């Protein structure tokens, strides 16, 4: 078992997740089986109960675990699916320690952070390493070194490195090198301080990844090397990139692959990036552009819709057409007609998932514009449910139609609570979650897009389309073209429209740079057709 720990210093939000994902990709390109674990030192058991404004989007795995958005980055960079045990939180660790204490597993002992909590952390990491079959496990430690919350995790990792012995573990420390003053001087002092903090815990970094707006000059690299006791080739600069998928190549160009291989006694092989480089070359072409309006309610924090943004990046890397996202706060729509007029000029509209009343009426209005003006539209989860509400109100003439999530006593509950949710009082981890099988109707638009009639997609919802309204939807042009095995409605589409599709599930979680999601590709293609722009790239072979 080989482990690479990625910690962060100075400030959060340095792109530690991207650094970790890129290091993983670097090893994978050398044919080394890798996996990644994220440590989130907060007390929540999982990310599911957190507001997206606090930590960004809640990502959902196949097994239904609601996790930190970094796991989405890991899946996208590695091109492999992960399971819930790959997101370790203080909440999970404490819960299992306390359960063990109650069972009497520690009978006679005083249960303490060291060795019991740290022991549980090490046990979990070893277990994940073993069950994943990976040769190298990357462990990203959330937060910033020096935080009280992350101390037990760093102590556990220090112990682990001692236990595994020389040549089995590497520590990578990501820091900020700010550029200040009139001449734009790069400052290394914050890095020196945070490395000192790390060393006080007993961890000596092997590699320092300096983040900043521009590349580090050789003398600044030399300075960090000397003051932080890291060899010069262990000081790596990651300047801001136009697209995150460049980062593995930025690391590669500075010899990180060779450096890590030597440090961990891994076989030294030349890297093979396969279609990764092709993806980047196409991405950079972007001669033409299309504009997609994203109508949501967490639009001030882009990370709240990270997987959607990435799914569109993946399309750009395959079609060679720049996909510009225009963010609209759904709450502004009813207040100002000019917002709706701008959405009307977009080449496509996406209404993503969400919860609660805020912004709902704006979403319904945006969907109406997309439907009546023939603008390509994709509704995801709440966006799909709102498409049903819009149709019921404006086509069926049921003015009071709504979801019972907002109006419990509405006369026309076109979206209602899932049967299994009735009586559910706990909010953590209790939605209909994770990968579920969906059967598509032969010959439907959605089946054509996927090129098959059986799919697996990830879910996260409590409400569903009320089956009592389906006949009326179908009779008025809104067809059910996808259902779960138990018959629940999963896909709605309109035939007499260039592209109008709603899905109960979250396709954004499955899109990857080397395998963009077919629904996003289809939406972008429809937008290109509307704007009459052609892709400079030969069409990809049909999906398997
Ligand atoms: N609030 C809706 C539900 O719970 C939609 C959820 C979502 O968009 N993820 O069903």
Coordinates of C-alpha atoms and ligand atoms in Angstrom, one line a residue:
X1 CA 0.0 0.0 0.0
X2 CA 1.4 3.4 -1.1
X3 CA -0.2 6.6 0.0
X4 CA 0.1 10.2 -1.2
X5 CA -1.4 12.8 1.2
X6 CA -2.4 16.2 -0.1
X7 CA -2.7 18.9 2.5
X8 CA -3.4 22.6 2.1
X9 CA -1.9 25.7 3.6
X10 CA -2.5 29.4 3.9
X11 CA -6.1 29.5 2.6
X12 CA -8.7 27.2 1.4
X13 CA -10.0 27.2 -2.2
X14 CA -6.6 26.7 -3.7
X15 CA -7.7 23.9 -6.0
X16 CA -6.4 21.1 -3.7
X17 CA -9.1 18.9 -5.2
X18 CA -7.9 19.5 -8.7
X19 CA -4.3 19.0 -7.6
X20 CA -5.2 15.7 -6.0
X21 CA -7.2 14.6 -9.0
X22 CA -4.4 15.5 -11.4
X23 CA -1.8 13.6 -9.4
X24 CA -4.1 10.6 -9.6
X25 CA -4.4 11.1 -13.4
X26 CA -0.6 11.3 -13.6
X27 CA -0.2 7.9 -12.0
X28 CA -3.1 6.4 -13.9
X29 CA -1.4 7.5 -17.2
X30 CA 1.5 5.3 -16.1
X31 CA -0.7 2.3 -15.8
X32 CA -0.7 2.4 -12.0
X33 CA -4.1 1.5 -10.4
X34 CA -5.0 4.5 -8.2
X35 CA -7.9 5.7 -6.1
X36 CA -8.7 8.8 -4.0
X37 CA -10.1 9.4 -0.5
X38 CA -11.4 12.8 0.6
X39 CA -11.2 13.8 4.3
X40 CA -13.7 16.4 5.3
X41 CA -13.0 17.3 8.9
X42 CA -16.5 18.7 9.6
X43 CA -18.9 17.0 12.0
X44 CA -21.6 16.3 9.5
X45 CA -21.8 12.6 8.7
X46 CA -22.1 13.4 5.0
X47 CA -22.6 16.4 2.7
X48 CA -26.3 15.7 2.1
X49 CA -27.7 18.1 4.7
X50 CA -25.4 21.0 3.8
X51 CA -26.5 24.1 1.9
X52 CA -24.7 24.4 -1.4
X53 CA -23.7 27.9 -0.4
X54 CA -21.4 26.4 2.2
X55 CA -19.5 23.8 0.4
X56 CA -20.8 23.9 -3.2
X57 CA -22.8 21.1 -4.9
X58 CA -23.6 17.9 -3.1
X59 CA -22.3 15.1 -5.3
X60 CA -24.0 11.7 -5.4
X61 CA -22.3 8.4 -6.0
X62 CA -23.7 5.2 -7.5
X63 CA -24.2 3.7 -4.1
X64 CA -26.3 6.8 -3.1
X65 CA -23.8 8.4 -0.7
X66 CA -24.0 12.2 -0.8
X67 CA -20.5 13.5 -0.8
X68 CA -18.2 16.5 -1.2
X69 CA -18.0 17.9 -4.7
X70 CA -14.3 16.9 -4.9
X71 CA -15.3 13.3 -5.4
X72 CA -16.9 14.5 -8.6
X73 CA -13.5 15.8 -9.7
X74 CA -11.9 12.5 -8.7
X75 CA -14.4 10.5 -10.8
X76 CA -14.0 12.9 -13.8
X77 CA -10.1 12.9 -13.7
X78 CA -9.7 9.2 -13.1
X79 CA -12.6 8.1 -15.3
X80 CA -13.7 5.7 -12.6
X81 CA -16.7 5.5 -10.1
X82 CA -16.1 5.7 -6.4
X83 CA -18.1 4.5 -3.4
X84 CA -19.2 6.3 -0.2
X85 CA -16.3 5.1 2.0
X86 CA -14.0 7.3 -0.1
X87 CA -15.4 10.4 1.7
X88 CA -14.3 10.4 5.4
X89 CA -15.8 12.9 7.7
X90 CA -15.3 13.6 11.4
X91 CA -19.0 12.7 11.8
X92 CA -18.5 9.3 10.3
X93 CA -15.4 8.5 12.3
X94 CA -16.9 9.7 15.6
X95 CA -20.1 7.8 14.9
X96 CA -18.3 4.6 14.5
X97 CA -16.0 5.1 17.5
X98 CA -19.0 5.9 19.7
X99 CA -20.9 2.9 18.3
X100 CA -17.9 0.7 19.2
X101 CA -17.7 2.2 22.7
X102 CA -21.4 1.4 23.2
X103 CA -21.0 -2.1 22.0
X104 CA -18.2 -2.5 24.5
X105 CA -15.4 -3.0 22.0
X106 CA -13.0 -0.8 24.1
X107 CA -14.2 -2.2 27.4
X108 CA -12.0 -1.1 30.3
X109 CA -10.4 1.7 28.3
X110 CA -10.8 5.4 28.3
X111 CA -11.8 6.2 24.7
X112 CA -9.6 9.1 23.4
X113 CA -8.8 11.0 20.3
X114 CA -5.4 9.4 20.3
X115 CA -5.3 6.4 19.9
X116 CA -9.0 5.5 19.2
X117 CA -10.1 8.2 16.8
X118 CA -6.8 8.2 15.0
X119 CA -6.9 4.4 15.0
X120 CA -10.3 4.4 13.4
X121 CA -9.1 6.9 10.7
X122 CA -6.1 4.6 9.9
X123 CA -8.3 1.5 9.9
X124 CA -10.7 3.1 7.4
X125 CA -8.0 4.3 5.1
X126 CA -6.4 0.9 5.1
X127 CA -9.7 -0.8 4.4
X128 CA -10.6 1.5 1.5
X129 CA -7.1 1.0 0.1
X130 CA -7.6 -2.8 0.3
X131 CA -11.1 -3.0 -1.1
X132 CA -10.4 -0.7 -4.0
X133 CA -7.5 -2.8 -5.1
X134 CA -5.5 0.4 -5.9
X135 CA -1.7 0.4 -5.7
X136 CA -1.6 4.0 -4.7
X137 CA -4.2 5.8 -2.6
X138 CA -4.3 9.5 -2.7
X139 CA -5.7 11.1 0.5
X140 CA -6.8 14.7 0.3
X141 CA -7.2 16.5 3.6
X142 CA -9.9 19.2 3.5
X143 CA -9.4 22.5 5.3
X144 CA -6.1 24.2 6.0
X145 CA -3.2 22.9 8.1
X146 CA -3.5 24.5 11.5
X147 CA -7.3 24.0 11.8
X148 CA -8.2 22.3 15.1
X149 CA -10.7 20.0 13.2
X150 CA -8.1 18.5 10.9
X151 CA -5.5 17.7 13.7
X152 CA -6.7 14.1 14.4
X153 CA -6.6 13.3 10.6
X154 CA -3.1 14.7 10.2
X155 CA -1.8 12.9 13.3
X156 CA -3.3 9.6 11.9
X157 CA -1.6 10.1 8.6
X158 CA 1.7 10.9 10.3
X159 CA 1.4 7.6 12.3
X160 CA 0.4 5.8 9.1
X161 CA 3.6 7.0 7.4
X162 CA 5.6 5.7 10.3
X163 CA 3.8 2.4 10.2
X164 CA 4.2 1.9 6.5
X165 CA 7.9 2.9 6.5
X166 CA 10.2 4.6 4.1
X167 CA 9.2 4.8 0.5
X168 CA 5.5 4.1 1.1
X169 CA 4.1 7.5 1.7
X170 CA 4.5 11.0 0.2
X171 CA 3.2 14.3 1.5
X172 CA 2.2 17.0 -0.9
X173 CA 1.5 20.4 0.5
X174 CA -0.5 22.9 -1.6
X175 CA 0.0 26.5 -0.7
X176 CA -0.6 30.0 -2.0
X177 CA 2.2 32.2 -3.3
X178 CA 0.6 35.6 -3.6
X179 CA 1.8 38.2 -6.0
X180 CA 1.8 41.7 -4.3
X181 CA 3.1 45.2 -4.7
X182 CA 3.5 47.5 -7.7
X183 CA 6.2 45.2 -9.3
X184 CA 4.2 42.0 -8.8
X185 CA 6.5 40.3 -6.3
X186 CA 5.8 36.6 -5.5
X187 CA 5.8 36.2 -1.7
X188 CA 7.0 32.9 -0.1
X189 CA 6.5 33.8 3.6
X190 CA 2.9 32.3 3.9
X191 CA 4.3 29.1 2.4
X192 CA 7.2 29.0 4.9
X193 CA 4.7 29.6 7.7
X194 CA 2.4 26.8 6.7
X195 CA 5.2 24.3 6.1
X196 CA 6.4 25.2 9.6
X197 CA 2.9 24.5 10.9
X198 CA 3.0 21.1 9.2
X199 CA 6.4 20.2 10.5
X200 CA 5.2 21.0 14.0
X201 CA 2.7 18.2 13.6
X202 CA 5.6 15.9 12.6
X203 CA 5.0 15.9 8.8
X204 CA 7.7 16.9 6.4
X205 CA 6.3 17.6 2.9
X206 CA 8.1 16.0 0.0
X207 CA 6.5 18.1 -2.6
X208 CA 5.2 21.7 -2.5
X209 CA 2.6 22.8 -5.0
X210 CA 2.5 26.5 -5.2
X211 CA -0.7 28.1 -6.5
X212 CA -0.8 31.6 -7.9
X213 CA -1.8 33.6 -10.9
X214 CA 1.4 33.1 -12.8
X215 CA 4.3 30.6 -13.0
X216 CA 6.9 30.8 -10.3
X217 CA 10.3 32.1 -11.3
X218 CA 13.3 29.8 -10.8
X219 CA 14.6 32.0 -8.0
X220 CA 11.3 31.8 -6.1
X221 CA 11.3 28.1 -6.5
X222 CA 14.9 28.0 -5.2
X223 CA 13.9 30.1 -2.2
X224 CA 11.0 27.8 -1.3
X225 CA 13.2 24.8 -1.8
X226 CA 15.8 26.1 0.6
X227 CA 13.5 27.5 3.3
X228 CA 11.1 24.6 3.3
X229 CA 13.7 21.8 3.0
X230 CA 12.3 20.3 -0.2
X231 CA 14.5 19.5 -3.2
X232 CA 14.2 22.0 -6.1
X233 CA 12.4 19.5 -8.3
X234 CA 9.9 19.1 -5.5
X235 CA 8.7 22.7 -5.8
X236 CA 5.9 22.7 -8.3
X237 CA 4.1 25.7 -9.7
X238 CA 0.5 25.5 -10.9
X239 CA -0.6 28.9 -12.3
X240 CA -4.3 29.5 -13.0
X241 CA -5.4 27.5 -16.0
X242 CA -8.1 28.3 -18.6
X243 CA -9.5 24.8 -17.9
X244 CA -8.8 22.5 -15.0
X245 CA -8.1 19.5 -17.3
X246 CA -4.8 21.1 -18.2
X247 CA -3.4 20.6 -14.7
X248 CA -2.1 17.0 -15.1
X249 CA 0.0 18.2 -18.0
X250 CA 1.2 21.2 -16.1
X251 CA 2.4 18.8 -13.4
X252 CA 3.8 16.4 -16.0
X253 CA 5.9 19.2 -17.6
X254 CA 7.6 19.8 -14.2
X255 CA 8.6 16.2 -13.8
X256 CA 6.2 15.3 -11.0
X257 CA 5.5 11.9 -12.4
X258 CA 9.2 10.9 -12.3
X259 CA 9.6 12.5 -8.9
X260 CA 6.8 10.6 -7.3
X261 CA 7.7 7.3 -9.0
X262 CA 11.2 7.5 -7.5
X263 CA 9.9 8.6 -4.1
X264 CA 7.5 5.7 -3.8
X265 CA 9.5 3.1 -5.7
X266 CA 6.9 2.9 -8.5
X267 CA 7.8 1.5 -11.9
X268 CA 9.0 4.4 -14.1
X269 CA 7.0 4.2 -17.3
X270 CA 6.3 6.9 -19.9
X271 CA 2.8 8.3 -19.4
X272 CA 0.0 7.6 -21.8
X273 CA -2.8 10.2 -21.7
X274 CA -4.9 8.5 -24.4
X275 CA -7.8 10.7 -25.5
X276 CA -7.1 13.3 -22.7
X277 CA -4.8 15.4 -24.9
X278 CA -7.1 15.1 -27.9
X279 CA -9.9 16.4 -25.6
X280 CA -7.8 19.4 -24.6
X281 CA -6.8 20.1 -28.2
X282 CA -10.5 20.1 -29.3
X283 CA -11.4 22.2 -26.3
X284 CA -9.0 24.9 -27.2
X285 CA -10.3 25.2 -30.8
X286 CA -13.6 26.7 -29.6
X287 CA -13.8 29.0 -32.7
X288 CA -17.5 29.3 -32.6
X289 CA -19.6 29.6 -29.5
X290 CA -23.1 29.0 -28.2
X291 CA -24.8 30.4 -25.1
X292 CA -26.6 28.3 -22.5
X293 CA -28.8 30.0 -19.9
X294 CA -28.6 28.3 -16.6
X295 CA -31.6 29.3 -14.4
X296 CA -31.0 28.4 -10.8
X297 CA -31.1 29.8 -7.3
X298 CA -27.5 29.3 -6.1
X299 CA -26.0 31.2 -9.1
X300 CA -23.7 33.5 -7.0
X301 CA -21.7 30.4 -6.1
X302 CA -20.7 28.6 -9.3
X303 CA -19.5 25.6 -7.3
X304 CA -23.2 24.9 -6.4
X305 CA -23.6 23.7 -10.0
X306 CA -20.1 22.4 -10.6
X307 CA -21.0 19.1 -12.3
X308 CA -23.3 20.9 -14.8
X309 CA -20.5 23.3 -15.6
X310 CA -18.1 20.5 -16.1
X311 CA -20.5 18.5 -18.2
X312 CA -20.6 21.5 -20.6
X313 CA -16.8 21.7 -20.6
X314 CA -16.8 18.1 -21.7
X315 CA -19.0 19.0 -24.6
X316 CA -16.7 21.8 -25.6
X317 CA -13.8 19.3 -25.6
X318 CA -15.7 17.0 -28.0
X319 CA -17.4 19.4 -30.3
X320 CA -14.8 22.2 -30.5
X321 CA -17.4 24.8 -29.9
X322 CA -17.2 27.2 -26.9
X323 CA -20.1 26.7 -24.5
X324 CA -20.7 29.9 -22.7
X325 CA -22.8 29.6 -19.6
X326 CA -25.0 32.6 -18.6
X327 CA -26.2 32.4 -15.1
X328 CA -29.6 33.6 -14.2
X329 CA -31.0 33.9 -10.6
X330 CA -34.5 32.5 -11.0
X331 CA -35.7 35.0 -8.4
X332 CA -34.9 37.9 -10.7
X333 CA -37.2 36.6 -13.5
X334 CA -40.6 37.6 -12.1
X335 CA -39.1 41.0 -10.9
X336 CA -37.7 42.1 -14.2
X337 CA -39.0 41.3 -17.8
X338 CA -35.6 42.1 -19.3
X339 CA -34.1 39.0 -17.7
X340 CA -36.6 36.8 -19.5
X341 CA -35.9 38.6 -22.7
X342 CA -32.2 37.8 -22.3
X343 CA -33.0 34.2 -21.7
X344 CA -35.1 34.2 -24.8
X345 CA -32.0 35.1 -26.8
X346 CA -30.0 32.1 -25.5
X347 CA -29.3 29.1 -27.6
X348 CA -30.4 26.7 -24.9
X349 CA -31.8 26.7 -21.4
X350 CA -30.9 24.4 -18.5
X351 CA -32.9 24.4 -15.3
X352 CA -30.9 22.3 -12.7
X353 CA -32.0 20.6 -9.5
X354 CA -33.0 22.4 -6.3
X355 CA -35.2 22.4 -3.2
X356 CA -37.7 24.8 -1.7
X357 CA -39.8 27.7 -2.8
X358 CA -37.2 30.4 -3.6
X359 CA -36.9 31.0 -7.4
X360 CA -39.6 28.4 -8.4
X361 CA -41.9 30.8 -10.2
X362 CA -38.9 32.2 -12.2
X363 CA -37.9 28.7 -13.2
X364 CA -41.5 28.0 -14.5
X365 CA -41.4 31.2 -16.5
X366 CA -38.0 30.3 -18.1
X367 CA -39.4 26.9 -19.0
X368 CA -42.4 28.5 -20.6
X369 CA -40.2 30.7 -22.7
X370 CA -38.1 27.7 -23.8
X371 CA -41.2 25.6 -24.7
X372 CA -43.1 28.3 -26.5
X373 CA -40.1 29.8 -28.4
X374 CA -38.6 26.5 -29.4
X375 CA -35.4 27.0 -27.4
X376 CA -33.6 23.7 -26.6
X377 CA -34.3 22.9 -23.0
X378 CA -33.0 20.4 -20.5
X379 CA -34.7 20.1 -17.1
X380 CA -32.9 18.2 -14.4
X381 CA -34.7 16.9 -11.3
X382 CA -36.4 20.0 -9.9
X383 CA -36.1 21.5 -13.4
X384 CA -37.9 18.4 -14.7
X385 CA -40.6 18.6 -12.0
X386 CA -41.1 22.3 -12.8
X387 CA -41.5 21.4 -16.5
X388 CA -44.4 19.3 -15.5
X389 CA -45.8 22.2 -13.4
X390 CA -45.4 24.6 -16.3
X391 CA -47.2 22.2 -18.7
X392 CA -50.1 21.6 -16.2
X393 CA -50.6 25.3 -15.7
X394 CA -50.1 26.6 -19.2
X395 CA -51.2 23.8 -21.5
X396 CA -53.7 21.9 -19.3
X397 CA -55.0 25.2 -17.9
X398 CA -54.6 24.0 -14.3
X399 CA -53.7 27.4 -12.8
X400 CA -53.1 26.1 -9.3
X401 CA -50.9 23.2 -10.4
X402 CA -47.8 22.8 -8.2
X403 CA -45.5 20.5 -6.3
X404 CA -46.6 19.6 -2.8
X405 CA -43.0 20.5 -1.8
X406 CA -44.2 24.1 -2.0
X407 CA -47.9 23.9 -1.7
X408 CA -49.0 20.9 0.4
X409 CA -52.7 21.5 -0.2
X410 CA -52.6 22.5 -3.9
X411 CA -55.7 21.4 -5.9
X412 CA -53.5 20.0 -8.6
X413 CA -50.5 18.2 -7.1
X414 CA -48.8 17.3 -10.3
X415 CA -45.6 16.7 -8.3
X416 CA -46.1 14.8 -5.1
X417 CA -44.1 13.1 -2.3
X418 CA -42.7 9.6 -3.1
X419 CA -44.6 6.9 -1.3
X420 CA -41.5 5.8 0.6
X421 CA -40.9 9.3 1.9
X422 CA -44.2 9.5 3.7
X423 CA -43.6 9.6 7.5
X424 CA -39.9 10.1 7.0
X425 CA -38.7 12.6 9.6
X426 CA -34.9 12.3 9.4
X427 CA -33.4 14.4 6.6
X428 CA -29.9 13.0 6.4
X429 CA -29.4 10.3 3.7
X430 CA -33.1 9.5 3.3
X431 CA -33.9 10.7 -0.2
X432 CA -34.3 8.3 -3.2
X433 CA -30.6 8.2 -3.9
X434 CA -28.0 6.8 -6.2
X435 CA -27.9 4.7 -9.3
X436 CA -31.3 3.4 -10.4
X437 CA -32.3 1.6 -13.6
X438 CA -34.4 3.6 -16.1
X439 CA -36.3 2.0 -19.0
X440 CA -36.6 4.2 -22.1
X441 CA -39.3 4.0 -24.7
X442 CA -38.2 2.5 -28.0
X443 CA -38.0 5.2 -30.7
X444 CA -38.3 8.1 -28.3
X445 CA -35.9 11.1 -28.6
X446 CA -34.2 10.1 -25.3
X447 CA -33.7 6.5 -26.4
X448 CA -32.1 7.8 -29.7
X449 CA -29.8 10.1 -27.8
X450 CA -28.5 7.3 -25.5
X451 CA -28.6 4.8 -28.3
X452 CA -30.2 2.2 -26.0
X453 CA -33.3 1.6 -24.0
X454 CA -31.9 0.7 -20.6
X455 CA -29.8 3.1 -18.6
X456 CA -28.5 3.6 -15.1
X457 CA -28.5 7.2 -13.7
X458 CA -27.9 8.7 -10.3
X459 CA -30.9 10.2 -8.3
X460 CA -31.4 12.5 -5.4
X461 CA -35.1 13.4 -4.7
X462 CA -38.1 13.1 -2.4
X463 CA -40.8 14.1 -4.9
X464 CA -42.0 12.6 -8.2
X465 CA -44.5 13.2 -11.0
X466 CA -47.9 12.3 -9.8
X467 CA -49.1 9.4 -12.0
X468 CA -52.7 10.7 -11.9
X469 CA -51.7 13.4 -14.4
X470 CA -49.7 11.3 -16.8
X471 CA -52.7 10.6 -19.2
X472 CA -53.4 14.3 -19.5
X473 CA -49.8 15.1 -20.1
X474 CA -49.5 12.4 -22.8
X475 CA -52.7 13.5 -24.5
X476 CA -51.3 17.1 -24.7
X477 CA -47.9 16.3 -26.1
X478 CA -45.8 15.9 -23.0
X479 CA -44.7 12.2 -23.3
X480 CA -43.4 9.9 -20.7
X481 CA -40.4 8.3 -22.4
X482 CA -38.6 6.9 -19.4
X483 CA -39.7 5.0 -16.3
X484 CA -38.1 3.3 -13.4
X485 CA -38.7 -0.4 -12.9
X486 CA -41.5 0.3 -10.5
X487 CA -43.2 2.6 -13.1
X488 CA -42.3 6.0 -11.7
X489 CA -41.8 8.7 -14.3
X490 CA -38.2 9.4 -15.1
X491 CA -38.2 11.2 -18.4
X492 CA -40.6 13.6 -20.1
X493 CA -40.2 14.9 -23.6
X494 CA -42.1 17.0 -26.1
X495 CA -42.1 15.9 -29.7
X496 CA -43.2 19.1 -31.5
X497 CA -40.2 21.0 -30.3
X498 CA -36.5 21.1 -31.5
X499 CA -35.4 19.8 -28.1
X500 CA -37.4 19.7 -24.9
X501 CA -36.4 17.1 -22.3
X502 CA -36.8 16.7 -18.6
X503 CA -35.2 14.0 -16.4
X504 CA -35.9 13.1 -12.8
X505 CA -32.2 12.0 -12.4
X506 CA -28.9 13.8 -12.4
X507 CA -27.0 13.2 -15.7
X508 CA -24.4 15.8 -14.8
X509 CA -22.9 13.4 -12.2
X510 CA -21.9 10.9 -14.9
X511 CA -20.3 13.2 -17.5
X512 CA -16.6 12.9 -17.9
X513 CA -14.0 14.6 -20.0
X514 CA -13.3 11.4 -22.0
X515 CA -17.0 10.4 -22.1
X516 CA -19.3 13.4 -22.1
X517 CA -22.9 12.7 -21.1
X518 CA -25.1 12.1 -24.2
X519 CA -27.9 14.4 -22.9
X520 CA -25.5 17.4 -22.6
X521 CA -24.0 16.6 -26.0
X522 CA -27.5 16.5 -27.5
X523 CA -28.5 19.8 -25.8
X524 CA -25.4 21.5 -27.1
X525 CA -25.9 20.1 -30.6
X526 CA -29.4 21.3 -30.6
X527 CA -28.2 24.8 -29.5
X528 CA -25.6 24.7 -32.3
X529 CA -28.3 23.8 -34.8
X530 CA -30.4 26.7 -33.6
X531 CA -27.5 29.1 -34.0
X532 CA -26.4 27.4 -37.2
X533 CA -22.8 26.8 -36.0
X534 CA -21.1 23.6 -37.1
X535 CA -18.6 21.6 -35.2
X536 CA -15.0 21.6 -36.6
X537 CA -14.6 18.1 -35.4
X538 CA -15.7 14.9 -37.1
X539 CA -18.7 13.4 -35.3
X540 CA -17.8 10.8 -32.7
X541 CA -18.7 7.2 -33.3
X542 CA -22.2 6.2 -32.0
X543 CA -22.3 5.4 -28.3
X544 CA -22.2 1.8 -27.3
Ligands
LIG1 N1 -36.8 19.1 -4.5 C1 -37.1 18.1 -5.4 C2 -37.3 16.7 -4.8 O1 -36.8 16.5 -3.6 C3 -36.0 18.0 -6.4 C4 -34.7 17.5 -5.9 C5 -33.5 17.9 -6.7 O2 -33.6 18.7 -7.7 N2 -32.4 17.3 -6.5 O3 -37.8 15.8 -5.4

